[in-house]
C-alpha positions as a printed NumPy array, in Angstrom:
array([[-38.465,  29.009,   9.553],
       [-36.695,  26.546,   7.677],
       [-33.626,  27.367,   5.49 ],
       [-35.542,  26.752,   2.506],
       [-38.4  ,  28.615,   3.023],
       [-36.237,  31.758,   4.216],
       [-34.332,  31.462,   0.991],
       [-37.815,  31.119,  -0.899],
       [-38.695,  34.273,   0.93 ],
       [-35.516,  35.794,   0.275],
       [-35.82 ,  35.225,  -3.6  ],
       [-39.434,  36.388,  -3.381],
       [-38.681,  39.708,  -1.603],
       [-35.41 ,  40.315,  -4.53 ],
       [-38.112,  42.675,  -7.473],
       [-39.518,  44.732,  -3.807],
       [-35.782,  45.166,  -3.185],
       [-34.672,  45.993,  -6.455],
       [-37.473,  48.89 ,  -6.723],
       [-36.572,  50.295,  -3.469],
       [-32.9  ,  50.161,  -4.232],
       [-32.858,  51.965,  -7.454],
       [-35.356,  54.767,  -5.876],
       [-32.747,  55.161,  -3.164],
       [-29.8  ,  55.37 ,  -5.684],
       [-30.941,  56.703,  -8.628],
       [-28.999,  54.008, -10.277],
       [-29.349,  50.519, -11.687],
       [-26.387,  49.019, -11.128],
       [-26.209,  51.037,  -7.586],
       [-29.174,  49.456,  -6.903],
       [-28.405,  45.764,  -7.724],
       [-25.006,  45.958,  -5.686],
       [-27.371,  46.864,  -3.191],
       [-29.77 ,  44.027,  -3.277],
       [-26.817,  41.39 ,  -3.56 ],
       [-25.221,  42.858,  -0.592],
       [-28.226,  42.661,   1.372],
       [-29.381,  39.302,   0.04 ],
       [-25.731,  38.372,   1.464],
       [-26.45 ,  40.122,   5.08 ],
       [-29.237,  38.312,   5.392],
       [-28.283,  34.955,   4.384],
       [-25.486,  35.276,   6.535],
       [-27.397,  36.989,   9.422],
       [-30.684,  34.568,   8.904],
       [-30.538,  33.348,  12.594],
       [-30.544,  36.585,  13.505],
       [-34.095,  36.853,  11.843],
       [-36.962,  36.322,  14.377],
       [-39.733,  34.019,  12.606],
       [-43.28 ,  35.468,  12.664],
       [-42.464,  38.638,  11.651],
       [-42.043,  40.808,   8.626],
       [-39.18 ,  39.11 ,   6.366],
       [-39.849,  42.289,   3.762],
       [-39.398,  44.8  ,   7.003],
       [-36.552,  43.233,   7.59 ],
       [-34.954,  42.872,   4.334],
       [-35.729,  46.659,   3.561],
       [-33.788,  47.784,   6.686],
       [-31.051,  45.958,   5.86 ],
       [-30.711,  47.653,   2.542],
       [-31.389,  51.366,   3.582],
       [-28.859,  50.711,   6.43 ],
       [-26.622,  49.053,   3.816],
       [-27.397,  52.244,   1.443],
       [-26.788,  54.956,   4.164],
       [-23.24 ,  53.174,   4.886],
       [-22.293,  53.41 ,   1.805],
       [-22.69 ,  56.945,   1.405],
       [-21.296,  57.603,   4.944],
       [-18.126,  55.752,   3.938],
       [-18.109,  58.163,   0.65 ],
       [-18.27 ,  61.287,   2.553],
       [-20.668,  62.737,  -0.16 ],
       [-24.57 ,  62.775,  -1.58 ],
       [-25.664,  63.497,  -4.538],
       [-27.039,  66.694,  -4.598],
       [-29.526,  67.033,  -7.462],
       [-31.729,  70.51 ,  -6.427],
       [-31.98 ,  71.736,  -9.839],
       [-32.846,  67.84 , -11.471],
       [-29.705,  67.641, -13.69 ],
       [-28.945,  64.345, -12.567],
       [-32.648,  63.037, -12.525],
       [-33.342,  64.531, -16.611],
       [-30.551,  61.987, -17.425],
       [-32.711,  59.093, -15.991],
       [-35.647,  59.73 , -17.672],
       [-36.387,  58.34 , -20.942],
       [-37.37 ,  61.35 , -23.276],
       [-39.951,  60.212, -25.858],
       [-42.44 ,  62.066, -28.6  ],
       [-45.332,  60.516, -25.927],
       [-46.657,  63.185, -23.079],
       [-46.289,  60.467, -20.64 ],
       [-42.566,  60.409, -20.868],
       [-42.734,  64.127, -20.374],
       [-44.9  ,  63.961, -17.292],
       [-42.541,  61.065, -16.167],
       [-39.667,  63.436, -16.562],
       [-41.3  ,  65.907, -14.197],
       [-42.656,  63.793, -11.898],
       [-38.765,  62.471, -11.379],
       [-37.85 ,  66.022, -10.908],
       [-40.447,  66.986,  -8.347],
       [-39.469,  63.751,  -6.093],
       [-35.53 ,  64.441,  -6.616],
       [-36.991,  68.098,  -4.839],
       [-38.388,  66.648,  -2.026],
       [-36.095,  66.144,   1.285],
       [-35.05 ,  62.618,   1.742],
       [-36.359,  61.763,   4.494],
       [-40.345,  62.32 ,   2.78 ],
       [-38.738,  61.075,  -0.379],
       [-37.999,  57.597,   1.436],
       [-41.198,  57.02 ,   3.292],
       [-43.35 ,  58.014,   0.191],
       [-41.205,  55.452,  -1.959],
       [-41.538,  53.084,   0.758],
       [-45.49 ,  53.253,   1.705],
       [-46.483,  54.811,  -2.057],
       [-44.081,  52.379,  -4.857],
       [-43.48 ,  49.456,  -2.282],
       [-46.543,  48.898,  -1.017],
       [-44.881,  48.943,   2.533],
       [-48.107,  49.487,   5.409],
       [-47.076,  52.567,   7.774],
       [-45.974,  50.012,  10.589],
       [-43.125,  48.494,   8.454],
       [-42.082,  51.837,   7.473],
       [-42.377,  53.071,  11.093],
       [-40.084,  49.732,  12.107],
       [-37.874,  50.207,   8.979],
       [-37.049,  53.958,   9.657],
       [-37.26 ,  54.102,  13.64 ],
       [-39.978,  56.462,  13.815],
       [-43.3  ,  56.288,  15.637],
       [-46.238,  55.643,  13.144],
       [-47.437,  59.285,  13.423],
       [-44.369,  60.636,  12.088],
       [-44.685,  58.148,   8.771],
       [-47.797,  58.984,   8.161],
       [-47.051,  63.335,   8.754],
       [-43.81 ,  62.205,   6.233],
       [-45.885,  60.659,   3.502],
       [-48.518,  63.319,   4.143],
       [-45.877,  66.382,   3.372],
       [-44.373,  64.822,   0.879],
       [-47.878,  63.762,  -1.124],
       [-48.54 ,  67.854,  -0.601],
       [-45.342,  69.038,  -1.692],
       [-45.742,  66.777,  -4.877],
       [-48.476,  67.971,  -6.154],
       [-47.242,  71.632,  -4.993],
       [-44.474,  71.01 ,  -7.701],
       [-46.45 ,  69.513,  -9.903],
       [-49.231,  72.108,  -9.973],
       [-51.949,  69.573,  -9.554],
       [-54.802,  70.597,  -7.326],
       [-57.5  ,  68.108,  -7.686],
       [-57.824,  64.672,  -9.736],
       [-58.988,  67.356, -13.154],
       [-55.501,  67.936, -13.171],
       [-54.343,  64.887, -13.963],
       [-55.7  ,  64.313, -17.536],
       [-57.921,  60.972, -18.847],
       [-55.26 ,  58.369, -17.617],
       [-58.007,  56.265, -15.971],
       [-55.371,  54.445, -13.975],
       [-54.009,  57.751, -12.16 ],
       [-57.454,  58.752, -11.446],
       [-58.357,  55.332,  -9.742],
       [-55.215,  55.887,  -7.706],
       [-56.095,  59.401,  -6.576],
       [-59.507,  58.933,  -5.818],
       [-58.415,  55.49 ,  -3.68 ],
       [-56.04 ,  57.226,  -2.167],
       [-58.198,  59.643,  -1.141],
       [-58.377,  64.104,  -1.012],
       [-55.351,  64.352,   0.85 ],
       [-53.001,  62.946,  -1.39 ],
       [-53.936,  65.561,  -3.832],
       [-52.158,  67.788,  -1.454],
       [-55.8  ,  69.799,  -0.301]])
């Protein structure tokens, strides 16, 4: 791969990064240092990158390695059980949708990290279960049982039991029924 189509790559991968970043921090600006230092581990670490496969794979271990070090080196994690800190990210508007926004941050602040990360990663990122698998170190069954539990815990905390629950958003209801029964939590 040639240095200018890695950096093309690079600069292509940046919004995936951003969106994973900020769903592992909880935080904006968290989650640009993040992408800038692993935009910077990569560049300087690009011959370390093995051409043919997945530059996004790559990119997004980087960054949850990066993110875990970080919070290693700070001794502490956010604990947020009771959703104090994820009320203050959500924008609080006279729509319902803000509201069920508001919750739905809540109920994924509830679930344990390692579900919340895979579900982010497969479910927001559009990751397949083999780059997650790769990303995380896990075999493929244990991505998928992840993403499973956490898709049933959801809509445990959310009190939804089938796509009726869910109101006339036709968008949410394409997703569910795509998605299929078991990500209604049945």
């Amino acid at each position: 791969m040639s240095a200018v189509d890695f950096k093309d790559g690079l600069i292509a991968e940046i919004p995936n990064l951003r969106a994973f970043a900020a769903s592992l921090s909880g935080s904006m600006q968290l989650a640009d240092d993040l992408v800038q230092d692993t935009l910077l581990k990569a560049w300087g670490n690009a011959d370390k990158f093995q051409p043919g496969t997945s530059l996004r794979a790559w990119l997004f271990t980087i960054l949850r390695n990066t993110y875990y070090s970080l919070y290693r080196k700070r001794g502490r994690e956010v604990q947020d059980s009771e959703g104090t800190y994820a009320d203050r990210l959500a924008t609080h508007g006279n729509q319902e949708s803000h509201l069920d926004l508001a919750d739905f941050r809540k109920a994924l602040a509830k679930l344990p990290e390692e579900q919340r990360e895979v579900l982010i990663m497969v479910g927001a990122t559009g990751l397949s279960y083999e780059e997650t698998a790769e990303i995380c170190g896990v075999a493929i069954g244990t991505i998928k049982s992840r993403v499973n539990r956490a898709r049933s815990k959801l809509a445990e905390l959310l009190s939804i039991g089938g796509v009726d629950d869910l109101g006339p958003d036709r968008r949410i209801t394409a997703a569910v029924q795509r998605a299929g029964p078991e990500t209604v939590g049945s």
